[in-house]
Tab-separated table of N, CA and C in Angstrom:
chain	number	residue	atom	x	y	z
A	1475	MET	N	-10.784	-8.735	-16.436
A	1475	MET	CA	-9.450	-8.242	-16.165
A	1475	MET	C	-8.445	-9.331	-16.523
A	1476	LYS	N	-7.318	-8.939	-17.080
A	1476	LYS	CA	-6.240	-9.882	-17.379
A	1476	LYS	C	-5.346	-9.998	-16.151
A	1477	ILE	N	-5.315	-11.188	-15.574
A	1477	ILE	CA	-4.559	-11.431	-14.350
A	1477	ILE	C	-3.453	-12.438	-14.633
A	1478	ALA	N	-2.211	-12.041	-14.401
A	1478	ALA	CA	-1.078	-12.960	-14.507
A	1478	ALA	C	-0.801	-13.535	-13.134
A	1479	ILE	N	-0.577	-14.831	-13.089
A	1479	ILE	CA	-0.226	-15.481	-11.833
A	1479	ILE	C	1.155	-16.092	-12.005
A	1480	LEU	N	2.150	-15.424	-11.436
A	1480	LEU	CA	3.518	-15.917	-11.500
A	1480	LEU	C	3.655	-17.026	-10.473
A	1481	GLY	N	4.032	-18.192	-10.922
A	1481	GLY	CA	4.005	-19.353	-10.051
A	1481	GLY	C	2.627	-19.990	-10.063
A	1482	GLY	N	1.894	-19.779	-11.122
A	1482	GLY	CA	0.540	-20.322	-11.238
A	1482	GLY	C	0.489	-21.820	-11.430
A	1483	THR	N	1.652	-22.441	-11.529
A	1483	THR	CA	1.691	-23.900	-11.637
A	1483	THR	C	1.652	-24.564	-10.266
A	1484	GLY	N	1.883	-23.800	-9.213
A	1484	GLY	CA	1.809	-24.333	-7.853
A	1484	GLY	C	0.378	-24.358	-7.354
A	1485	ASN	N	0.159	-25.007	-6.233
A	1485	ASN	CA	-1.199	-25.207	-5.719
A	1485	ASN	C	-1.948	-23.908	-5.443
A	1486	GLU	N	-1.320	-22.980	-4.748
A	1486	GLU	CA	-2.010	-21.734	-4.381
A	1486	GLU	C	-2.312	-20.881	-5.608
A	1487	GLY	N	-1.317	-20.683	-6.450
A	1487	GLY	CA	-1.524	-19.897	-7.659
A	1487	GLY	C	-2.545	-20.523	-8.588
A	1488	PHE	N	-2.492	-21.838	-8.714
A	1488	PHE	CA	-3.457	-22.550	-9.554
A	1488	PHE	C	-4.866	-22.354	-9.007
A	1489	GLY	N	-5.017	-22.464	-7.689
A	1489	GLY	CA	-6.332	-22.287	-7.069
A	1489	GLY	C	-6.884	-20.888	-7.262
A	1490	LEU	N	-6.036	-19.873	-7.113
A	1490	LEU	CA	-6.481	-18.497	-7.344
A	1490	LEU	C	-6.907	-18.310	-8.798
A	1491	GLY	N	-6.089	-18.813	-9.713
A	1491	GLY	CA	-6.427	-18.711	-11.128
A	1491	GLY	C	-7.719	-19.423	-11.461
A	1492	PHE	N	-7.918	-20.574	-10.867
A	1492	PHE	CA	-9.130	-21.366	-11.074
A	1492	PHE	C	-10.363	-20.553	-10.684
A	1493	ARG	N	-10.321	-19.954	-9.493
A	1493	ARG	CA	-11.452	-19.152	-9.009
A	1493	ARG	C	-11.703	-17.933	-9.894
A	1494	TRP	N	-10.633	-17.231	-10.244
A	1494	TRP	CA	-10.799	-16.017	-11.041
A	1494	TRP	C	-11.237	-16.333	-12.466
A	1495	ALA	N	-10.761	-17.433	-13.023
A	1495	ALA	CA	-11.218	-17.837	-14.362
A	1495	ALA	C	-12.702	-18.176	-14.321
A	1496	ALA	N	-13.120	-18.896	-13.280
A	1496	ALA	CA	-14.534	-19.258	-13.134
A	1496	ALA	C	-15.409	-18.014	-12.985
A	1497	ALA	N	-14.828	-16.931	-12.451
A	1497	ALA	CA	-15.568	-15.677	-12.270
A	1497	ALA	C	-15.534	-14.794	-13.524
A	1498	GLY	N	-14.847	-15.256	-14.568
A	1498	GLY	CA	-14.856	-14.536	-15.833
A	1498	GLY	C	-13.632	-13.706	-16.162
A	1499	HIS	N	-12.584	-13.791	-15.355
A	1499	HIS	CA	-11.358	-13.044	-15.646
A	1499	HIS	C	-10.473	-13.829	-16.609
A	1500	ASP	N	-9.660	-13.111	-17.367
A	1500	ASP	CA	-8.683	-13.731	-18.260
A	1500	ASP	C	-7.441	-14.059	-17.439
A	1501	ILE	N	-7.072	-15.323	-17.408
A	1501	ILE	CA	-5.960	-15.778	-16.577
A	1501	ILE	C	-4.769	-16.137	-17.448
A	1502	ILE	N	-3.596	-15.655	-17.041
A	1502	ILE	CA	-2.343	-15.992	-17.702
A	1502	ILE	C	-1.460	-16.647	-16.648
A	1503	ILE	N	-1.237	-17.933	-16.791
A	1503	ILE	CA	-0.415	-18.663	-15.830
A	1503	ILE	C	1.046	-18.536	-16.240
A	1504	GLY	N	1.836	-17.959	-15.350
A	1504	GLY	CA	3.255	-17.799	-15.601
A	1504	GLY	C	4.065	-18.846	-14.863
A	1505	SER	N	5.174	-19.211	-15.475
A	1505	SER	CA	6.104	-20.160	-14.875
A	1505	SER	C	7.507	-19.805	-15.359
A	1506	ARG	N	8.521	-20.375	-14.721
A	1506	ARG	CA	9.880	-20.163	-15.218
A	1506	ARG	C	10.006	-20.677	-16.643
A	1507	LEU	N	9.298	-21.767	-16.937
A	1507	LEU	CA	9.312	-22.365	-18.271
A	1507	LEU	C	7.935	-22.222	-18.901
A	1508	ALA	N	7.882	-21.685	-20.111
A	1508	ALA	CA	6.605	-21.487	-20.803
A	1508	ALA	C	5.832	-22.793	-20.927
A	1509	GLU	N	6.539	-23.898	-21.126
A	1509	GLU	CA	5.879	-25.197	-21.284
A	1509	GLU	C	5.126	-25.597	-20.020
A	1510	LYS	N	5.703	-25.310	-18.863
A	1510	LYS	CA	5.019	-25.621	-17.604
A	1510	LYS	C	3.779	-24.753	-17.434
A	1511	GLY	N	3.882	-23.492	-17.809
A	1511	GLY	CA	2.725	-22.606	-17.749
A	1511	GLY	C	1.614	-23.085	-18.667
A	1512	ALA	N	1.977	-23.502	-19.879
A	1512	ALA	CA	0.987	-23.987	-20.844
A	1512	ALA	C	0.338	-25.275	-20.362
A	1513	SER	N	1.125	-26.152	-19.748
A	1513	SER	CA	0.587	-27.414	-19.229
A	1513	SER	C	-0.403	-27.160	-18.095
A	1514	ALA	N	-0.062	-26.237	-17.198
A	1514	ALA	CA	-0.973	-25.906	-16.095
A	1514	ALA	C	-2.253	-25.275	-16.635
A	1515	ALA	N	-2.134	-24.446	-17.668
A	1515	ALA	CA	-3.319	-23.823	-18.267
A	1515	ALA	C	-4.233	-24.885	-18.869
A	1516	ALA	N	-3.651	-25.862	-19.555
A	1516	ALA	CA	-4.456	-26.940	-20.141
A	1516	ALA	C	-5.167	-27.728	-19.051
A	1517	ASP	N	-4.467	-27.977	-17.945
A	1517	ASP	CA	-5.066	-28.686	-16.815
A	1517	ASP	C	-6.235	-27.882	-16.241
A	1518	MET	N	-6.032	-26.581	-16.063
A	1518	MET	CA	-7.092	-25.733	-15.520
A	1518	MET	C	-8.291	-25.703	-16.466
A	1519	LEU	N	-8.039	-25.551	-17.741
A	1519	LEU	CA	-9.128	-25.505	-18.721
A	1519	LEU	C	-9.954	-26.782	-18.714
A	1520	SER	N	-9.305	-27.909	-18.441
A	1520	SER	CA	-10.028	-29.188	-18.422
A	1520	SER	C	-10.997	-29.289	-17.245
A	1521	GLN	N	-10.837	-28.409	-16.253
A	1521	GLN	CA	-11.671	-28.448	-15.053
A	1521	GLN	C	-12.714	-27.330	-15.004
A	1522	LEU	N	-12.744	-26.497	-16.039
A	1522	LEU	CA	-13.633	-25.333	-16.052
A	1522	LEU	C	-14.560	-25.377	-17.261
A	1523	PRO	N	-15.641	-24.602	-17.225
A	1523	PRO	CA	-16.531	-24.525	-18.387
A	1523	PRO	C	-15.777	-24.027	-19.624
A	1524	GLU	N	-16.339	-24.260	-20.785
A	1524	GLU	CA	-15.670	-23.922	-22.040
A	1524	GLU	C	-15.512	-22.424	-22.284
A	1525	ASN	N	-16.288	-21.602	-21.664
A	1525	ASN	CA	-16.278	-20.168	-21.968
A	1525	ASN	C	-15.297	-19.356	-21.125
A	1526	VAL	N	-14.231	-19.966	-20.637
A	1526	VAL	CA	-13.252	-19.239	-19.822
A	1526	VAL	C	-11.986	-18.975	-20.632
A	1527	SER	N	-11.211	-18.008	-20.181
A	1527	SER	CA	-9.973	-17.635	-20.859
A	1527	SER	C	-8.787	-17.910	-19.944
A	1528	VAL	N	-8.033	-18.952	-20.281
A	1528	VAL	CA	-6.846	-19.326	-19.515
A	1528	VAL	C	-5.755	-19.707	-20.502
A	1529	LYS	N	-4.575	-19.145	-20.314
A	1529	LYS	CA	-3.433	-19.570	-21.116
A	1529	LYS	C	-2.198	-19.566	-20.236
A	1530	GLY	N	-1.159	-20.241	-20.690
A	1530	GLY	CA	0.068	-20.324	-19.918
A	1530	GLY	C	1.273	-19.936	-20.737
A	1531	THR	N	2.259	-19.376	-20.056
A	1531	THR	CA	3.477	-18.924	-20.708
A	1531	THR	C	4.563	-18.756	-19.638
A	1532	ASP	N	5.638	-18.072	-19.981
A	1532	ASP	CA	6.681	-17.799	-18.992
A	1532	ASP	C	6.294	-16.571	-18.165
A	1533	ASN	N	6.965	-16.395	-17.039
A	1533	ASN	CA	6.621	-15.307	-16.113
A	1533	ASN	C	6.715	-13.920	-16.746
A	1534	LEU	N	7.760	-13.671	-17.528
A	1534	LEU	CA	7.922	-12.350	-18.127
A	1534	LEU	C	6.802	-12.052	-19.119
A	1535	SER	N	6.503	-12.980	-19.997
A	1535	SER	CA	5.424	-12.767	-20.972
A	1535	SER	C	4.089	-12.566	-20.271
A	1536	ALA	N	3.847	-13.350	-19.227
A	1536	ALA	CA	2.599	-13.213	-18.470
A	1536	ALA	C	2.493	-11.821	-17.866
A	1537	THR	N	3.571	-11.336	-17.293
A	1537	THR	CA	3.583	-10.007	-16.675
A	1537	THR	C	3.345	-8.917	-17.707
A	1538	GLN	N	3.968	-9.051	-18.866
A	1538	GLN	CA	3.818	-8.048	-19.919
A	1538	GLN	C	2.378	-7.945	-20.405
A	1539	GLU	N	1.663	-9.052	-20.447
A	1539	GLU	CA	0.293	-9.079	-20.975
A	1539	GLU	C	-0.768	-8.652	-19.964
A	1540	ALA	N	-0.457	-8.740	-18.691
A	1540	ALA	CA	-1.474	-8.591	-17.646
A	1540	ALA	C	-1.722	-7.150	-17.227
A	1541	GLU	N	-2.903	-6.956	-16.647
A	1541	GLU	CA	-3.246	-5.691	-15.996
A	1541	GLU	C	-2.915	-5.768	-14.503
A	1542	LEU	N	-3.061	-6.948	-13.926
A	1542	LEU	CA	-2.809	-7.218	-12.512
A	1542	LEU	C	-1.888	-8.428	-12.443
A	1543	VAL	N	-0.886	-8.376	-11.567
A	1543	VAL	CA	0.078	-9.472	-11.450
A	1543	VAL	C	0.046	-10.016	-10.028
A	1544	VAL	N	-0.063	-11.338	-9.918
A	1544	VAL	CA	-0.068	-12.017	-8.627
A	1544	VAL	C	1.222	-12.820	-8.512
A	1545	LEU	N	1.959	-12.601	-7.443
A	1545	LEU	CA	3.187	-13.340	-7.183
A	1545	LEU	C	2.852	-14.496	-6.256
A	1546	SER	N	2.892	-15.695	-6.802
A	1546	SER	CA	2.519	-16.889	-6.040
A	1546	SER	C	3.637	-17.918	-6.117
A	1547	VAL	N	4.813	-17.482	-5.749
A	1547	VAL	CA	5.973	-18.376	-5.712
A	1547	VAL	C	6.400	-18.525	-4.259
A	1548	PRO	N	7.135	-19.583	-3.937
A	1548	PRO	CA	7.667	-19.679	-2.574
A	1548	PRO	C	8.540	-18.455	-2.268
A	1549	TYR	N	8.564	-18.063	-1.010
A	1549	TYR	CA	9.362	-16.902	-0.624
A	1549	TYR	C	10.800	-17.031	-1.116
A	1550	SER	N	11.345	-18.230	-1.081
A	1550	SER	CA	12.736	-18.433	-1.496
A	1550	SER	C	12.965	-18.096	-2.968
A	1551	ALA	N	11.913	-18.050	-3.773
A	1551	ALA	CA	12.023	-17.717	-5.200
A	1551	ALA	C	11.582	-16.287	-5.503
A	1552	GLN	N	11.144	-15.560	-4.492
A	1552	GLN	CA	10.588	-14.221	-4.713
A	1552	GLN	C	11.587	-13.270	-5.364
A	1553	GLU	N	12.771	-13.161	-4.803
A	1553	GLU	CA	13.751	-12.192	-5.295
A	1553	GLU	C	14.129	-12.468	-6.752
A	1554	LYS	N	14.412	-13.714	-7.068
A	1554	LYS	CA	14.808	-14.074	-8.433
A	1554	LYS	C	13.659	-13.849	-9.415
A	1555	THR	N	12.451	-14.203	-9.021
A	1555	THR	CA	11.291	-14.021	-9.902
A	1555	THR	C	11.056	-12.544	-10.179
A	1556	LEU	N	11.102	-11.724	-9.144
A	1556	LEU	CA	10.881	-10.288	-9.330
A	1556	LEU	C	11.967	-9.653	-10.192
A	1557	ALA	N	13.202	-10.111	-10.054
A	1557	ALA	CA	14.279	-9.582	-10.892
A	1557	ALA	C	14.003	-9.855	-12.368
A	1558	THR	N	13.392	-10.987	-12.655
A	1558	THR	CA	13.090	-11.376	-14.034
A	1558	THR	C	12.002	-10.507	-14.652
A	1559	VAL	N	11.044	-10.057	-13.851
A	1559	VAL	CA	9.865	-9.355	-14.393
A	1559	VAL	C	9.792	-7.881	-14.005
A	1560	LYS	N	10.767	-7.386	-13.275
A	1560	LYS	CA	10.681	-6.049	-12.670
A	1560	LYS	C	10.240	-4.965	-13.648
A	1561	GLU	N	10.897	-4.826	-14.764
A	1561	GLU	CA	10.573	-3.736	-15.690
A	1561	GLU	C	9.156	-3.863	-16.238
A	1562	ALA	N	8.675	-5.087	-16.427
A	1562	ALA	CA	7.327	-5.312	-16.967
A	1562	ALA	C	6.235	-4.988	-15.946
A	1563	LEU	N	6.615	-4.815	-14.685
A	1563	LEU	CA	5.645	-4.487	-13.636
A	1563	LEU	C	5.276	-3.006	-13.598
A	1564	ALA	N	5.954	-2.200	-14.358
A	1564	ALA	CA	5.753	-0.748	-14.299
A	1564	ALA	C	4.279	-0.386	-14.451
A	1565	GLY	N	3.761	0.333	-13.459
A	1565	GLY	CA	2.393	0.825	-13.492
A	1565	GLY	C	1.321	-0.195	-13.165
A	1566	LYS	N	1.707	-1.397	-12.804
A	1566	LYS	CA	0.737	-2.447	-12.484
A	1566	LYS	C	0.745	-2.715	-10.982
A	1567	LEU	N	-0.356	-3.206	-10.480
A	1567	LEU	CA	-0.423	-3.610	-9.083
A	1567	LEU	C	0.123	-5.027	-8.960
A	1568	LEU	N	0.978	-5.249	-7.974
A	1568	LEU	CA	1.521	-6.579	-7.695
A	1568	LEU	C	0.929	-7.070	-6.380
A	1569	VAL	N	0.238	-8.194	-6.434
A	1569	VAL	CA	-0.327	-8.832	-5.248
A	1569	VAL	C	0.544	-10.032	-4.930
A	1570	THR	N	1.069	-10.090	-3.714
A	1570	THR	CA	1.893	-11.232	-3.341
A	1570	THR	C	1.187	-12.087	-2.296
A	1571	VAL	N	1.284	-13.386	-2.473
A	1571	VAL	CA	0.747	-14.322	-1.486
A	1571	VAL	C	1.888	-14.983	-0.715
A	1572	ALA	N	3.119	-14.545	-0.986
A	1572	ALA	CA	4.300	-15.158	-0.386
A	1572	ALA	C	4.337	-14.954	1.126
A	1573	VAL	N	4.655	-16.022	1.813
A	1573	VAL	CA	4.863	-16.000	3.257
A	1573	VAL	C	6.133	-16.796	3.528
A	1574	PRO	N	7.102	-16.210	4.201
A	1574	PRO	CA	8.322	-16.951	4.487
A	1574	PRO	C	8.094	-17.982	5.592
A	1575	VAL	N	7.908	-19.219	5.194
A	1575	VAL	CA	7.670	-20.286	6.165
A	1575	VAL	C	8.876	-21.207	6.231
A	1576	GLY	N	9.018	-21.843	7.378
A	1576	GLY	CA	10.105	-22.776	7.596
A	1576	GLY	C	9.752	-24.171	7.128
A	1577	GLU	N	10.464	-25.149	7.660
A	1577	GLU	CA	10.279	-26.535	7.240
A	1577	GLU	C	8.873	-27.041	7.524
A	1578	LYS	N	8.302	-26.596	8.604
A	1578	LYS	CA	6.924	-26.952	8.927
A	1578	LYS	C	6.066	-25.732	8.646
A	1579	ALA	N	4.921	-25.960	8.020
A	1579	ALA	CA	4.081	-24.842	7.580
A	1579	ALA	C	3.696	-23.896	8.714
A	1580	ALA	N	3.675	-24.384	9.945
A	1580	ALA	CA	3.271	-23.537	11.067
A	1580	ALA	C	4.394	-22.613	11.530
A	1581	ARG	N	5.580	-22.794	10.979
A	1581	ARG	CA	6.710	-21.966	11.408
A	1581	ARG	C	6.967	-20.858	10.401
A	1582	VAL	N	6.894	-19.639	10.861
A	1582	VAL	CA	7.165	-18.489	10.009
A	1582	VAL	C	8.568	-17.995	10.308
A	1583	TRP	N	9.340	-17.755	9.278
A	1583	TRP	CA	10.686	-17.228	9.452
A	1583	TRP	C	10.628	-15.779	9.887
A	1584	ARG	N	11.583	-15.406	10.685
A	1584	ARG	CA	11.798	-13.991	10.978
A	1584	ARG	C	12.860	-13.549	9.978
A	1585	LEU	N	12.488	-12.685	9.077
A	1585	LEU	CA	13.413	-12.267	8.039
A	1585	LEU	C	14.492	-11.366	8.619
A	1586	PRO	N	15.734	-11.537	8.180
A	1586	PRO	CA	16.827	-10.703	8.688
A	1586	PRO	C	16.571	-9.213	8.485
A	1587	SER	N	15.842	-8.877	7.450
A	1587	SER	CA	15.566	-7.463	7.168
A	1587	SER	C	14.598	-6.856	8.173
A	1588	GLY	N	13.845	-7.705	8.885
A	1588	GLY	CA	12.821	-7.210	9.794
A	1588	GLY	C	11.541	-6.812	9.084
A	1589	LEU	N	11.490	-7.014	7.779
A	1589	LEU	CA	10.325	-6.659	6.972
A	1589	LEU	C	9.492	-7.892	6.661
A	1590	SER	N	8.303	-7.669	6.159
A	1590	SER	CA	7.494	-8.777	5.650
A	1590	SER	C	7.951	-9.095	4.229
A	1591	ALA	N	7.504	-10.217	3.696
A	1591	ALA	CA	7.833	-10.583	2.318
A	1591	ALA	C	7.322	-9.521	1.347
A	1592	ALA	N	6.144	-8.977	1.612
A	1592	ALA	CA	5.582	-7.940	0.736
A	1592	ALA	C	6.412	-6.656	0.794
A	1593	GLU	N	6.869	-6.294	1.988
A	1593	GLU	CA	7.701	-5.094	2.112
A	1593	GLU	C	9.031	-5.280	1.390
A	1594	GLU	N	9.594	-6.481	1.484
A	1594	GLU	CA	10.827	-6.759	0.751
A	1594	GLU	C	10.589	-6.670	-0.754
A	1595	ALA	N	9.457	-7.200	-1.206
A	1595	ALA	CA	9.120	-7.126	-2.631
A	1595	ALA	C	9.004	-5.671	-3.069
A	1596	GLN	N	8.360	-4.839	-2.253
A	1596	GLN	CA	8.218	-3.420	-2.595
A	1596	GLN	C	9.577	-2.755	-2.700
A	1597	GLN	N	10.475	-3.071	-1.777
A	1597	GLN	CA	11.822	-2.505	-1.849
A	1597	GLN	C	12.519	-2.933	-3.134
A	1598	GLN	N	12.334	-4.181	-3.516
A	1598	GLN	CA	13.013	-4.693	-4.702
A	1598	GLN	C	12.503	-4.041	-5.988
A	1599	VAL	N	11.203	-3.857	-6.110
A	1599	VAL	CA	10.660	-3.281	-7.350
A	1599	VAL	C	10.668	-1.757	-7.337
A	1600	GLY	N	10.822	-1.168	-6.175
A	1600	GLY	CA	10.904	0.284	-6.088
A	1600	GLY	C	9.584	0.966	-6.393
A	1601	ASP	N	9.688	2.137	-6.993
A	1601	ASP	CA	8.512	2.978	-7.224
A	1601	ASP	C	7.738	2.642	-8.490
A	1602	ILE	N	8.171	1.654	-9.254
A	1602	ILE	CA	7.496	1.394	-10.532
A	1602	ILE	C	6.136	0.731	-10.362
A	1603	THR	N	5.889	0.157	-9.195
A	1603	THR	CA	4.611	-0.505	-8.935
A	1603	THR	C	4.311	-0.472	-7.448
A	1604	ARG	N	3.072	-0.770	-7.110
A	1604	ARG	CA	2.699	-0.912	-5.702
A	1604	ARG	C	2.538	-2.393	-5.406
A	1605	VAL	N	2.912	-2.785	-4.210
A	1605	VAL	CA	2.829	-4.182	-3.785
A	1605	VAL	C	1.864	-4.282	-2.614
A	1606	VAL	N	0.973	-5.253	-2.674
A	1606	VAL	CA	0.085	-5.551	-1.554
A	1606	VAL	C	0.159	-7.041	-1.263
A	1607	ALA	N	-0.062	-7.391	-0.018
A	1607	ALA	CA	-0.110	-8.798	0.392
A	1607	ALA	C	-1.566	-9.197	0.568
A	1608	ALA	N	-1.913	-10.386	0.074
A	1608	ALA	CA	-3.292	-10.859	0.192
A	1608	ALA	C	-3.344	-12.371	0.020
A	1609	PHE	N	-4.473	-12.942	0.400
A	1609	PHE	CA	-4.771	-14.366	0.191
A	1609	PHE	C	-3.787	-15.298	0.902
A	1610	GLN	N	-3.173	-14.839	1.973
A	1610	GLN	CA	-2.162	-15.639	2.650
A	1610	GLN	C	-2.747	-16.666	3.607
A	1611	ASN	N	-4.039	-16.596	3.840
A	1611	ASN	CA	-4.644	-17.543	4.781
A	1611	ASN	C	-5.760	-18.360	4.135
A	1612	ILE	N	-5.774	-18.423	2.806
A	1612	ILE	CA	-6.766	-19.226	2.091
A	1612	ILE	C	-6.040	-20.419	1.488
A	1613	SER	N	-6.453	-21.602	1.852
A	1613	SER	CA	-5.752	-22.791	1.369
A	1613	SER	C	-6.098	-23.088	-0.081
A	1614	ALA	N	-5.159	-23.691	-0.774
A	1614	ALA	CA	-5.388	-24.112	-2.157
A	1614	ALA	C	-6.548	-25.094	-2.225
A	1615	HIS	N	-6.663	-25.941	-1.221
A	1615	HIS	CA	-7.760	-26.916	-1.175
A	1615	HIS	C	-9.112	-26.206	-1.209
A	1616	HIS	N	-9.264	-25.171	-0.419
A	1616	HIS	CA	-10.522	-24.428	-0.391
A	1616	HIS	C	-10.760	-23.667	-1.691
A	1617	LEU	N	-9.698	-23.158	-2.292
A	1617	LEU	CA	-9.856	-22.449	-3.560
A	1617	LEU	C	-10.398	-23.366	-4.656
A	1618	MET	N	-10.009	-24.614	-4.628
A	1618	MET	CA	-10.442	-25.564	-5.659
A	1618	MET	C	-11.830	-26.130	-5.388
A	1619	ASP	N	-12.357	-25.898	-4.205
A	1619	ASP	CA	-13.689	-26.390	-3.837
A	1619	ASP	C	-14.701	-25.281	-4.092
A	1620	MET	N	-15.432	-25.371	-5.191
A	1620	MET	CA	-16.363	-24.309	-5.572
A	1620	MET	C	-17.550	-24.196	-4.617
A	1621	GLU	N	-17.726	-25.159	-3.733
A	1621	GLU	CA	-18.779	-25.089	-2.721
A	1621	GLU	C	-18.325	-24.306	-1.496
A	1622	HIS	N	-17.046	-24.030	-1.397
A	1622	HIS	CA	-16.491	-23.344	-0.230
A	1622	HIS	C	-16.547	-21.852	-0.431
């Protein structure tokens, strides 16, 4: 499966991509800047066997190419990122790992909307795609540890 990870240059997105690439999926690391996506892809490839498929690009291109899209950006970047890729999400499943956390990781914000980050994402993209929340309690450290 072709999986785009928007924000795949961050720890959580990189870890998810690492695991899925190792399992044989085609990974497209998206970033605001194509160069950052390409750099993260090169880093990931250096840590995996030669027979994996990983490439990096900008978020919009990654979304256009993928069958499944993972939103792995900080909550504060969710709205802007989704606005950039909204039309390309049509008919695809969007998985978000976003959690609105405060200054300390143990503090979760109460959103003014009263919704979860995933519910807000669904409202923003409307009916063109379905949004699900997942992987919110798996640390990037554990994702990178293939023994875990």
